[in-house]
PDB file of C-alpha atoms in Angstrom:
ATOM      1  CA  UNK A   1      -0.245  -0.040   0.258  1.00 70.00           C
ATOM      2  CA  UNK A   2       1.447   3.136  -1.068  1.00 75.00           C
ATOM      3  CA  UNK A   3       0.440   6.242   1.329  1.00 80.00           C
ATOM      4  CA  UNK A   4       1.121   9.789  -0.901  1.00 84.00           C
ATOM      5  CA  UNK A   5       1.015  13.279   0.359  1.00 86.00           C
ATOM      6  CA  UNK A   6       0.810  15.805  -2.453  1.00 86.00           C
ATOM      7  CA  UNK A   7       1.581  19.051  -1.580  1.00 85.00           C
ATOM      8  CA  UNK A   8      -0.148  21.571  -4.089  1.00 85.00           C
ATOM      9  CA  UNK A   9      -2.423  19.142  -5.264  1.00 87.00           C
ATOM     10  CA  UNK A  10      -5.418  21.255  -7.060  1.00 89.00           C
ATOM     11  CA  UNK A  11      -4.105  21.962 -10.577  1.00 85.00           C
ATOM     12  CA  UNK A  12      -0.535  21.399 -12.947  1.00 85.00           C
ATOM     13  CA  UNK A  13       2.035  18.707 -11.835  1.00 82.00           C
ATOM     14  CA  UNK A  14       0.464  18.437  -8.745  1.00 85.00           C
ATOM     15  CA  UNK A  15      -2.928  17.740  -9.718  1.00 88.00           C
ATOM     16  CA  UNK A  16      -1.469  14.975 -12.654  1.00 88.00           C
ATOM     17  CA  UNK A  17       0.620  13.363  -9.823  1.00 86.00           C
ATOM     18  CA  UNK A  18      -2.858  13.448  -8.152  1.00 88.00           C
ATOM     19  CA  UNK A  19      -4.607  11.382 -10.441  1.00 91.00           C
ATOM     20  CA  UNK A  20      -1.679   8.883 -11.486  1.00 89.00           C
ATOM     21  CA  UNK A  21      -2.024   8.126  -7.889  1.00 88.00           C
ATOM     22  CA  UNK A  22      -5.323   7.920  -7.740  1.00 91.00           C
ATOM     23  CA  UNK A  23      -5.799   6.106 -10.666  1.00 92.00           C
ATOM     24  CA  UNK A  24      -3.610   3.209  -8.401  1.00 91.00           C
ATOM     25  CA  UNK A  25      -6.018   1.166  -6.953  1.00 91.00           C
ATOM     26  CA  UNK A  26      -3.256   0.133  -3.751  1.00 86.00           C
ATOM     27  CA  UNK A  27      -2.559   4.082  -2.938  1.00 86.00           C
ATOM     28  CA  UNK A  28      -4.106   6.399  -0.214  1.00 87.00           C
ATOM     29  CA  UNK A  29      -3.957   9.462  -1.722  1.00 89.00           C
ATOM     30  CA  UNK A  30      -3.681  12.619  -0.065  1.00 89.00           C
ATOM     31  CA  UNK A  31      -3.058  16.261  -1.356  1.00 91.00           C
ATOM     32  CA  UNK A  32      -3.541  20.117   0.011  1.00 90.00           C
ATOM     33  CA  UNK A  33      -5.567  22.338  -1.021  1.00 92.00           C
ATOM     34  CA  UNK A  34      -5.659  26.190  -0.204  1.00 92.00           C
ATOM     35  CA  UNK A  35      -9.411  26.606  -0.080  1.00 92.00           C
ATOM     36  CA  UNK A  36     -11.534  24.920   1.660  1.00 90.00           C
ATOM     37  CA  UNK A  37     -12.455  22.346  -0.766  1.00 87.00           C
ATOM     38  CA  UNK A  38     -10.682  20.485  -3.205  1.00 86.00           C
ATOM     39  CA  UNK A  39     -11.258  20.516  -6.858  1.00 86.00           C
ATOM     40  CA  UNK A  40     -14.025  18.049  -8.657  1.00 84.00           C
ATOM     41  CA  UNK A  41     -11.930  17.820 -11.596  1.00 85.00           C
ATOM     42  CA  UNK A  42      -8.491  15.909 -10.397  1.00 84.00           C
ATOM     43  CA  UNK A  43      -9.971  12.267  -9.004  1.00 84.00           C
ATOM     44  CA  UNK A  44     -12.951  11.216  -7.036  1.00 88.00           C
ATOM     45  CA  UNK A  45     -10.838   8.940  -4.521  1.00 91.00           C
ATOM     46  CA  UNK A  46      -8.363  12.087  -3.486  1.00 92.00           C
ATOM     47  CA  UNK A  47      -9.148  12.577  -0.006  1.00 92.00           C
ATOM     48  CA  UNK A  48      -8.840  16.352  -0.033  1.00 93.00           C
ATOM     49  CA  UNK A  49      -6.875  18.671   2.732  1.00 92.00           C
ATOM     50  CA  UNK A  50      -8.404  21.794   2.886  1.00 92.00           C
ATOM     51  CA  UNK A  51      -6.618  25.382   4.481  1.00 92.00           C
ATOM     52  CA  UNK A  52      -2.983  24.562   3.850  1.00 90.00           C
ATOM     53  CA  UNK A  53      -1.023  27.438   2.907  1.00 88.00           C
ATOM     54  CA  UNK A  54       2.536  26.706   3.029  1.00 83.00           C
ATOM     55  CA  UNK A  55       3.367  30.335   3.413  1.00 84.00           C
ATOM     56  CA  UNK A  56       1.217  30.559   6.821  1.00 86.00           C
ATOM     57  CA  UNK A  57       3.023  29.339   9.980  1.00 88.00           C
ATOM     58  CA  UNK A  58       2.316  26.999  12.182  1.00 85.00           C
ATOM     59  CA  UNK A  59       1.305  24.672   8.808  1.00 85.00           C
ATOM     60  CA  UNK A  60       3.110  21.310   9.697  1.00 82.00           C
ATOM     61  CA  UNK A  61       1.220  21.134  13.197  1.00 83.00           C
ATOM     62  CA  UNK A  62      -2.124  22.488  11.012  1.00 87.00           C
ATOM     63  CA  UNK A  63      -1.394  19.802   8.762  1.00 84.00           C
ATOM     64  CA  UNK A  64      -0.867  16.931  10.791  1.00 81.00           C
ATOM     65  CA  UNK A  65      -3.787  18.051  12.645  1.00 82.00           C
ATOM     66  CA  UNK A  66      -5.631  17.528  10.157  1.00 85.00           C
ATOM     67  CA  UNK A  67      -4.434  14.461   8.743  1.00 81.00           C
ATOM     68  CA  UNK A  68      -5.312  13.030  12.192  1.00 77.00           C
ATOM     69  CA  UNK A  69      -8.895  14.150  11.888  1.00 78.00           C
ATOM     70  CA  UNK A  70      -9.067  12.515   8.338  1.00 77.00           C
ATOM     71  CA  UNK A  71      -7.792   9.393   9.634  1.00 69.00           C
ATOM     72  CA  UNK A  72      -4.590   8.982   7.951  1.00 68.00           C
ATOM     73  CA  UNK A  73      -2.476   6.408  10.302  1.00 55.00           C
ATOM     74  CA  UNK A  74      -4.841   3.551  10.719  1.00 48.00           C
ATOM     75  CA  UNK A  75      -3.286   1.027   9.034  1.00 43.00           C
ATOM     76  CA  UNK A  76      -0.055   3.561   7.731  1.00 46.00           C
ATOM     77  CA  UNK A  77       2.717   3.493  10.402  1.00 46.00           C
ATOM     78  CA  UNK A  78       5.886   1.987   9.970  1.00 48.00           C
ATOM     79  CA  UNK A  79       7.622   1.168  13.616  1.00 50.00           C
ATOM     80  CA  UNK A  80       4.648   3.695  14.823  1.00 49.00           C
ATOM     81  CA  UNK A  81       5.410   6.127  12.617  1.00 49.00           C
ATOM     82  CA  UNK A  82       3.223   8.020  10.571  1.00 50.00           C
ATOM     83  CA  UNK A  83       4.920   7.461   6.431  1.00 53.00           C
ATOM     84  CA  UNK A  84       4.019   9.218   3.578  1.00 60.00           C
ATOM     85  CA  UNK A  85       5.418   9.846   0.052  1.00 59.00           C
ATOM     86  CA  UNK A  86       5.751  13.105   0.281  1.00 61.00           C
ATOM     87  CA  UNK A  87       5.333  15.473  -2.976  1.00 60.00           C
ATOM     88  CA  UNK A  88       5.913  18.840  -3.806  1.00 60.00           C
ATOM     89  CA  UNK A  89       4.639  20.453  -6.346  1.00 60.00           C
ATOM     90  CA  UNK A  90       4.564  23.975  -6.738  1.00 58.00           C
ATOM     91  CA  UNK A  91       8.010  26.189  -6.684  1.00 58.00           C
ATOM     92  CA  UNK A  92       6.800  28.624  -4.382  1.00 60.00           C
ATOM     93  CA  UNK A  93       6.059  25.628  -1.835  1.00 56.00           C
ATOM     94  CA  UNK A  94       9.747  24.378  -2.408  1.00 55.00           C
ATOM     95  CA  UNK A  95      10.795  27.915  -2.026  1.00 57.00           C
ATOM     96  CA  UNK A  96       9.664  27.916   0.969  1.00 57.00           C
ATOM     97  CA  UNK A  97      10.094  24.962   2.685  1.00 54.00           C
ATOM     98  CA  UNK A  98      14.164  25.349   1.329  1.00 53.00           C
ATOM     99  CA  UNK A  99      13.835  28.288   3.070  1.00 56.00           C
ATOM    100  CA  UNK A 100      11.906  27.285   6.517  1.00 54.00           C
ATOM    101  CA  UNK A 101      15.234  23.762   6.263  1.00 48.00           C
ATOM    102  CA  UNK A 102      17.875  26.590   5.909  1.00 47.00           C
ATOM    103  CA  UNK A 103      16.744  28.628   8.773  1.00 46.00           C
ATOM    104  CA  UNK A 104      16.435  25.758  11.433  1.00 40.00           C
TER     105      UNK A 104
END
């Protein structure tokens, strides 16, 4: 079973990857969106994590909390840790995450 979290899954490369992973029977796909609802034209199997804007302070905690509320974690742990393949799809997301990683 593959568990995939796609940051920026609403359009472009992120939406294409969400469709690709969601079409695989053995995958569970979570996609982030800044809005309160995910787009209807990506794939009905994608589980949307709404209100995730990587430019906001505390977004990591918010993402983990929302994943827990959506039931992520049931049967998806490895050694007691939640395991995902994480895909970051937008240039601004990559830039912000790189900046946050290099600061600490």
